[in-house]
Amino acid sequence: AQYSPEKGDFAAELGFTPFNTINGSSFQLNEGMVKVRYFLSGKDALRLKLGLGIDSKTTTNTTYYDPLEKENVTCIDGSETTTNNATDFSIMLGYERHLFTKGRFDVYAGLELGYLMNSRSGSYSMNGTGKTYDNDGDLSITTTVESSKEYFNQDANGNRSMDFFAA
């Protein structure tokens, strides 16, 4: 069987991480990677790499505070929820030179230039009940506490990379 590329050959590569083991809620095409190569000769190839990464994480913390000494003290019982979302997209054009090929063993170097876009968004909310105790330790005031905020950030820039690979 022949493993070395020839002029006019196409090759495709897909790398992905379907489940993030840290928070269990992300999907990534391995740095955003679907790579297609077109071989100009047995040693030279043009390549196109498309990338996509999506990550979403929600954290909820619940607090309950019951002080032992209840004279002149204010405390809040409630919950906080934080949500963070991230999306990355890239498109890279490149060239690679295959330096040495023997059977399935292939050593090559590559260079690519492209475009990378990052988008980040999220929200934070807190709600709870504030309790104030008087000098005798009796509950004197109960208030409702609520707070929330959101953010969004997006940027784009050119990107370049070099790689050296032996497979």
JSON list of C-alpha atoms in Angstrom, two decimals, residues 12-140:
[
{"chain": "A", "resi": 12, "resn": "ALA", "atom": "CA", "xyz": [-8.64, 15.82, 5.58]},
{"chain": "A", "resi": 13, "resn": "GLU", "atom": "CA", "xyz": [-8.06, 15.96, 9.33]},
{"chain": "A", "resi": 14, "resn": "LEU", "atom": "CA", "xyz": [-10.60, 16.38, 12.10]},
{"chain": "A", "resi": 15, "resn": "GLY", "atom": "CA", "xyz": [-9.77, 16.91, 15.75]},
{"chain": "A", "resi": 16, "resn": "PHE", "atom": "CA", "xyz": [-12.39, 17.55, 18.40]},
{"chain": "A", "resi": 17, "resn": "THR", "atom": "CA", "xyz": [-13.14, 17.35, 22.10]},
{"chain": "A", "resi": 18, "resn": "PRO", "atom": "CA", "xyz": [-16.85, 16.56, 22.46]},
{"chain": "A", "resi": 19, "resn": "PHE", "atom": "CA", "xyz": [-16.95, 16.74, 26.26]},
{"chain": "A", "resi": 20, "resn": "ASN", "atom": "CA", "xyz": [-14.84, 18.90, 28.51]},
{"chain": "A", "resi": 21, "resn": "THR", "atom": "CA", "xyz": [-13.92, 16.81, 31.55]},
{"chain": "A", "resi": 22, "resn": "ILE", "atom": "CA", "xyz": [-13.57, 19.89, 33.78]},
{"chain": "A", "resi": 23, "resn": "ASN", "atom": "CA", "xyz": [-17.09, 21.31, 33.56]},
{"chain": "A", "resi": 24, "resn": "GLY", "atom": "CA", "xyz": [-18.87, 18.94, 31.16]},
{"chain": "A", "resi": 25, "resn": "SER", "atom": "CA", "xyz": [-20.42, 21.69, 29.07]},
{"chain": "A", "resi": 26, "resn": "SER", "atom": "CA", "xyz": [-18.11, 22.55, 26.21]},
{"chain": "A", "resi": 27, "resn": "PHE", "atom": "CA", "xyz": [-17.60, 21.43, 22.63]},
{"chain": "A", "resi": 28, "resn": "GLN", "atom": "CA", "xyz": [-14.39, 22.12, 20.75]},
{"chain": "A", "resi": 29, "resn": "LEU", "atom": "CA", "xyz": [-13.04, 21.14, 17.39]},
{"chain": "A", "resi": 30, "resn": "ASN", "atom": "CA", "xyz": [-9.54, 20.66, 18.87]},
{"chain": "A", "resi": 31, "resn": "GLU", "atom": "CA", "xyz": [-8.36, 24.28, 18.82]},
{"chain": "A", "resi": 32, "resn": "GLY", "atom": "CA", "xyz": [-11.07, 24.63, 16.25]},
{"chain": "A", "resi": 33, "resn": "MET", "atom": "CA", "xyz": [-9.76, 22.21, 13.71]},
{"chain": "A", "resi": 34, "resn": "VAL", "atom": "CA", "xyz": [-11.07, 20.82, 10.48]},
{"chain": "A", "resi": 35, "resn": "LYS", "atom": "CA", "xyz": [-8.07, 20.82, 8.17]},
{"chain": "A", "resi": 36, "resn": "VAL", "atom": "CA", "xyz": [-8.08, 20.08, 4.42]},
{"chain": "A", "resi": 37, "resn": "ARG", "atom": "CA", "xyz": [-4.91, 19.71, 2.34]},
{"chain": "A", "resi": 38, "resn": "TYR", "atom": "CA", "xyz": [-4.40, 19.78, -1.41]},
{"chain": "A", "resi": 39, "resn": "PHE", "atom": "CA", "xyz": [-1.06, 18.41, -2.58]},
{"chain": "A", "resi": 40, "resn": "LEU", "atom": "CA", "xyz": [0.67, 20.45, -5.28]},
{"chain": "A", "resi": 41, "resn": "SER", "atom": "CA", "xyz": [3.32, 17.71, -5.45]},
{"chain": "A", "resi": 42, "resn": "GLY", "atom": "CA", "xyz": [4.35, 14.72, -3.35]},
{"chain": "A", "resi": 43, "resn": "LYS", "atom": "CA", "xyz": [6.10, 17.09, -0.92]},
{"chain": "A", "resi": 44, "resn": "ASP", "atom": "CA", "xyz": [4.16, 20.40, -1.05]},
{"chain": "A", "resi": 45, "resn": "ALA", "atom": "CA", "xyz": [0.61, 21.05, 0.10]},
{"chain": "A", "resi": 46, "resn": "LEU", "atom": "CA", "xyz": [-1.76, 23.98, 0.51]},
{"chain": "A", "resi": 47, "resn": "ARG", "atom": "CA", "xyz": [-4.03, 23.75, 3.51]},
{"chain": "A", "resi": 48, "resn": "LEU", "atom": "CA", "xyz": [-7.19, 25.33, 4.87]},
{"chain": "A", "resi": 49, "resn": "LYS", "atom": "CA", "xyz": [-8.08, 25.05, 8.53]},
{"chain": "A", "resi": 50, "resn": "LEU", "atom": "CA", "xyz": [-11.46, 26.03, 10.01]},
{"chain": "A", "resi": 51, "resn": "GLY", "atom": "CA", "xyz": [-12.00, 26.24, 13.72]},
{"chain": "A", "resi": 52, "resn": "LEU", "atom": "CA", "xyz": [-14.87, 26.44, 16.16]},
{"chain": "A", "resi": 53, "resn": "GLY", "atom": "CA", "xyz": [-14.90, 26.29, 19.94]},
{"chain": "A", "resi": 54, "resn": "ILE", "atom": "CA", "xyz": [-17.96, 26.73, 22.17]},
{"chain": "A", "resi": 55, "resn": "ASP", "atom": "CA", "xyz": [-17.85, 26.74, 25.96]},
{"chain": "A", "resi": 56, "resn": "SER", "atom": "CA", "xyz": [-20.61, 27.48, 28.46]},
{"chain": "A", "resi": 57, "resn": "LYS", "atom": "CA", "xyz": [-20.47, 27.20, 32.23]},
{"chain": "A", "resi": 58, "resn": "THR", "atom": "CA", "xyz": [-23.02, 28.05, 34.94]},
{"chain": "A", "resi": 59, "resn": "THR", "atom": "CA", "xyz": [-22.17, 28.06, 38.64]},
{"chain": "A", "resi": 60, "resn": "THR", "atom": "CA", "xyz": [-24.63, 28.54, 41.50]},
{"chain": "A", "resi": 61, "resn": "ASN", "atom": "CA", "xyz": [-23.57, 29.10, 45.10]},
{"chain": "A", "resi": 62, "resn": "THR", "atom": "CA", "xyz": [-26.05, 29.10, 47.97]},
{"chain": "A", "resi": 63, "resn": "THR", "atom": "CA", "xyz": [-25.26, 30.80, 51.28]},
{"chain": "A", "resi": 64, "resn": "TYR", "atom": "CA", "xyz": [-26.97, 30.53, 54.63]},
{"chain": "A", "resi": 65, "resn": "TYR", "atom": "CA", "xyz": [-25.64, 32.38, 57.62]},
{"chain": "A", "resi": 66, "resn": "ASP", "atom": "CA", "xyz": [-27.01, 31.95, 61.13]},
{"chain": "A", "resi": 67, "resn": "PRO", "atom": "CA", "xyz": [-24.75, 33.74, 63.63]},
{"chain": "A", "resi": 68, "resn": "LEU", "atom": "CA", "xyz": [-24.33, 32.31, 67.13]},
{"chain": "A", "resi": 69, "resn": "GLU", "atom": "CA", "xyz": [-24.33, 35.77, 68.68]},
{"chain": "A", "resi": 70, "resn": "LYS", "atom": "CA", "xyz": [-27.31, 37.60, 67.19]},
{"chain": "A", "resi": 71, "resn": "GLU", "atom": "CA", "xyz": [-26.89, 40.99, 68.87]},
{"chain": "A", "resi": 72, "resn": "ASN", "atom": "CA", "xyz": [-26.34, 43.90, 66.42]},
{"chain": "A", "resi": 73, "resn": "VAL", "atom": "CA", "xyz": [-25.64, 41.71, 63.40]},
{"chain": "A", "resi": 74, "resn": "THR", "atom": "CA", "xyz": [-26.75, 41.76, 59.75]},
{"chain": "A", "resi": 75, "resn": "CYS", "atom": "CA", "xyz": [-26.53, 38.66, 57.55]},
{"chain": "A", "resi": 76, "resn": "ILE", "atom": "CA", "xyz": [-27.73, 37.61, 54.09]},
{"chain": "A", "resi": 77, "resn": "ASP", "atom": "CA", "xyz": [-29.11, 34.23, 53.05]},
{"chain": "A", "resi": 78, "resn": "GLY", "atom": "CA", "xyz": [-29.33, 33.70, 49.31]},
{"chain": "A", "resi": 79, "resn": "SER", "atom": "CA", "xyz": [-27.79, 32.45, 46.12]},
{"chain": "A", "resi": 80, "resn": "GLU", "atom": "CA", "xyz": [-25.39, 33.67, 43.44]},
{"chain": "A", "resi": 81, "resn": "THR", "atom": "CA", "xyz": [-25.47, 32.44, 39.84]},
{"chain": "A", "resi": 82, "resn": "THR", "atom": "CA", "xyz": [-22.67, 33.09, 37.36]},
{"chain": "A", "resi": 83, "resn": "THR", "atom": "CA", "xyz": [-22.86, 32.16, 33.67]},
{"chain": "A", "resi": 84, "resn": "ASN", "atom": "CA", "xyz": [-19.91, 32.44, 31.26]},
{"chain": "A", "resi": 85, "resn": "ASN", "atom": "CA", "xyz": [-20.07, 31.74, 27.51]},
{"chain": "A", "resi": 86, "resn": "ALA", "atom": "CA", "xyz": [-17.16, 31.66, 25.06]},
{"chain": "A", "resi": 87, "resn": "THR", "atom": "CA", "xyz": [-17.09, 31.17, 21.29]},
{"chain": "A", "resi": 88, "resn": "ASP", "atom": "CA", "xyz": [-13.95, 31.05, 19.12]},
{"chain": "A", "resi": 89, "resn": "PHE", "atom": "CA", "xyz": [-13.85, 30.91, 15.33]},
{"chain": "A", "resi": 90, "resn": "SER", "atom": "CA", "xyz": [-10.82, 30.77, 13.07]},
{"chain": "A", "resi": 91, "resn": "ILE", "atom": "CA", "xyz": [-9.98, 30.39, 9.40]},
{"chain": "A", "resi": 92, "resn": "MET", "atom": "CA", "xyz": [-6.36, 29.73, 8.48]},
{"chain": "A", "resi": 93, "resn": "LEU", "atom": "CA", "xyz": [-4.66, 29.36, 5.08]},
{"chain": "A", "resi": 94, "resn": "GLY", "atom": "CA", "xyz": [-1.32, 27.61, 4.99]},
{"chain": "A", "resi": 95, "resn": "TYR", "atom": "CA", "xyz": [1.45, 25.74, 3.28]},
{"chain": "A", "resi": 96, "resn": "GLU", "atom": "CA", "xyz": [3.33, 22.65, 4.37]},
{"chain": "A", "resi": 97, "resn": "ARG", "atom": "CA", "xyz": [6.46, 20.95, 3.13]},
{"chain": "A", "resi": 98, "resn": "HIS", "atom": "CA", "xyz": [6.88, 17.22, 3.71]},
{"chain": "A", "resi": 99, "resn": "LEU", "atom": "CA", "xyz": [10.55, 16.73, 4.51]},
{"chain": "A", "resi": 100, "resn": "PHE", "atom": "CA", "xyz": [10.78, 12.96, 4.93]},
{"chain": "A", "resi": 101, "resn": "THR", "atom": "CA", "xyz": [8.29, 10.16, 4.28]},
{"chain": "A", "resi": 102, "resn": "LYS", "atom": "CA", "xyz": [8.97, 6.48, 4.92]},
{"chain": "A", "resi": 103, "resn": "GLY", "atom": "CA", "xyz": [5.96, 4.16, 5.00]},
{"chain": "A", "resi": 104, "resn": "ARG", "atom": "CA", "xyz": [3.50, 5.69, 7.46]},
{"chain": "A", "resi": 105, "resn": "PHE", "atom": "CA", "xyz": [6.18, 7.89, 9.03]},
{"chain": "A", "resi": 106, "resn": "ASP", "atom": "CA", "xyz": [5.96, 11.49, 7.77]},
{"chain": "A", "resi": 107, "resn": "VAL", "atom": "CA", "xyz": [7.91, 14.57, 8.91]},
{"chain": "A", "resi": 108, "resn": "TYR", "atom": "CA", "xyz": [6.70, 17.96, 7.72]},
{"chain": "A", "resi": 109, "resn": "ALA", "atom": "CA", "xyz": [6.85, 21.66, 8.55]},
{"chain": "A", "resi": 110, "resn": "GLY", "atom": "CA", "xyz": [4.05, 24.14, 7.98]},
{"chain": "A", "resi": 111, "resn": "LEU", "atom": "CA", "xyz": [3.18, 27.81, 8.08]},
{"chain": "A", "resi": 112, "resn": "GLU", "atom": "CA", "xyz": [-0.27, 29.38, 8.20]},
{"chain": "A", "resi": 113, "resn": "LEU", "atom": "CA", "xyz": [-1.85, 32.81, 8.36]},
{"chain": "A", "resi": 114, "resn": "GLY", "atom": "CA", "xyz": [-5.44, 33.62, 9.11]},
{"chain": "A", "resi": 115, "resn": "TYR", "atom": "CA", "xyz": [-8.21, 35.25, 11.06]},
{"chain": "A", "resi": 116, "resn": "LEU", "atom": "CA", "xyz": [-9.33, 34.55, 14.63]},
{"chain": "A", "resi": 117, "resn": "MET", "atom": "CA", "xyz": [-12.50, 35.86, 16.30]},
{"chain": "A", "resi": 118, "resn": "ASN", "atom": "CA", "xyz": [-13.31, 35.51, 20.01]},
{"chain": "A", "resi": 119, "resn": "SER", "atom": "CA", "xyz": [-16.62, 36.27, 21.66]},
{"chain": "A", "resi": 120, "resn": "ARG", "atom": "CA", "xyz": [-17.25, 36.26, 25.41]},
{"chain": "A", "resi": 121, "resn": "SER", "atom": "CA", "xyz": [-20.48, 36.90, 27.30]},
{"chain": "A", "resi": 122, "resn": "GLY", "atom": "CA", "xyz": [-21.93, 36.17, 30.68]},
{"chain": "A", "resi": 123, "resn": "SER", "atom": "CA", "xyz": [-24.12, 37.20, 33.53]},
{"chain": "A", "resi": 124, "resn": "TYR", "atom": "CA", "xyz": [-24.11, 37.37, 37.31]},
{"chain": "A", "resi": 125, "resn": "SER", "atom": "CA", "xyz": [-27.13, 37.50, 39.57]},
{"chain": "A", "resi": 126, "resn": "MET", "atom": "CA", "xyz": [-27.54, 37.45, 43.33]},
{"chain": "A", "resi": 127, "resn": "ASN", "atom": "CA", "xyz": [-30.72, 37.38, 45.34]},
{"chain": "A", "resi": 128, "resn": "GLY", "atom": "CA", "xyz": [-31.39, 36.76, 48.97]},
{"chain": "A", "resi": 129, "resn": "THR", "atom": "CA", "xyz": [-32.80, 37.93, 52.22]},
{"chain": "A", "resi": 130, "resn": "GLY", "atom": "CA", "xyz": [-30.98, 40.28, 54.57]},
{"chain": "A", "resi": 131, "resn": "LYS", "atom": "CA", "xyz": [-31.66, 39.92, 58.28]},
{"chain": "A", "resi": 132, "resn": "THR", "atom": "CA", "xyz": [-30.78, 42.44, 60.96]},
{"chain": "A", "resi": 133, "resn": "TYR", "atom": "CA", "xyz": [-30.87, 41.52, 64.65]},
{"chain": "A", "resi": 134, "resn": "ASP", "atom": "CA", "xyz": [-31.20, 44.16, 67.39]},
{"chain": "A", "resi": 135, "resn": "ASN", "atom": "CA", "xyz": [-29.31, 44.45, 70.70]},
{"chain": "A", "resi": 136, "resn": "ASP", "atom": "CA", "xyz": [-31.52, 41.82, 72.31]},
{"chain": "A", "resi": 137, "resn": "GLY", "atom": "CA", "xyz": [-30.92, 39.28, 69.52]},
{"chain": "A", "resi": 138, "resn": "ASP", "atom": "CA", "xyz": [-34.41, 39.65, 68.10]},
{"chain": "A", "resi": 139, "resn": "LEU", "atom": "CA", "xyz": [-34.97, 39.85, 64.34]},
{"chain": "A", "resi": 140, "resn": "SER", "atom": "CA", "xyz": [-35.74, 43.52, 63.73]}
]
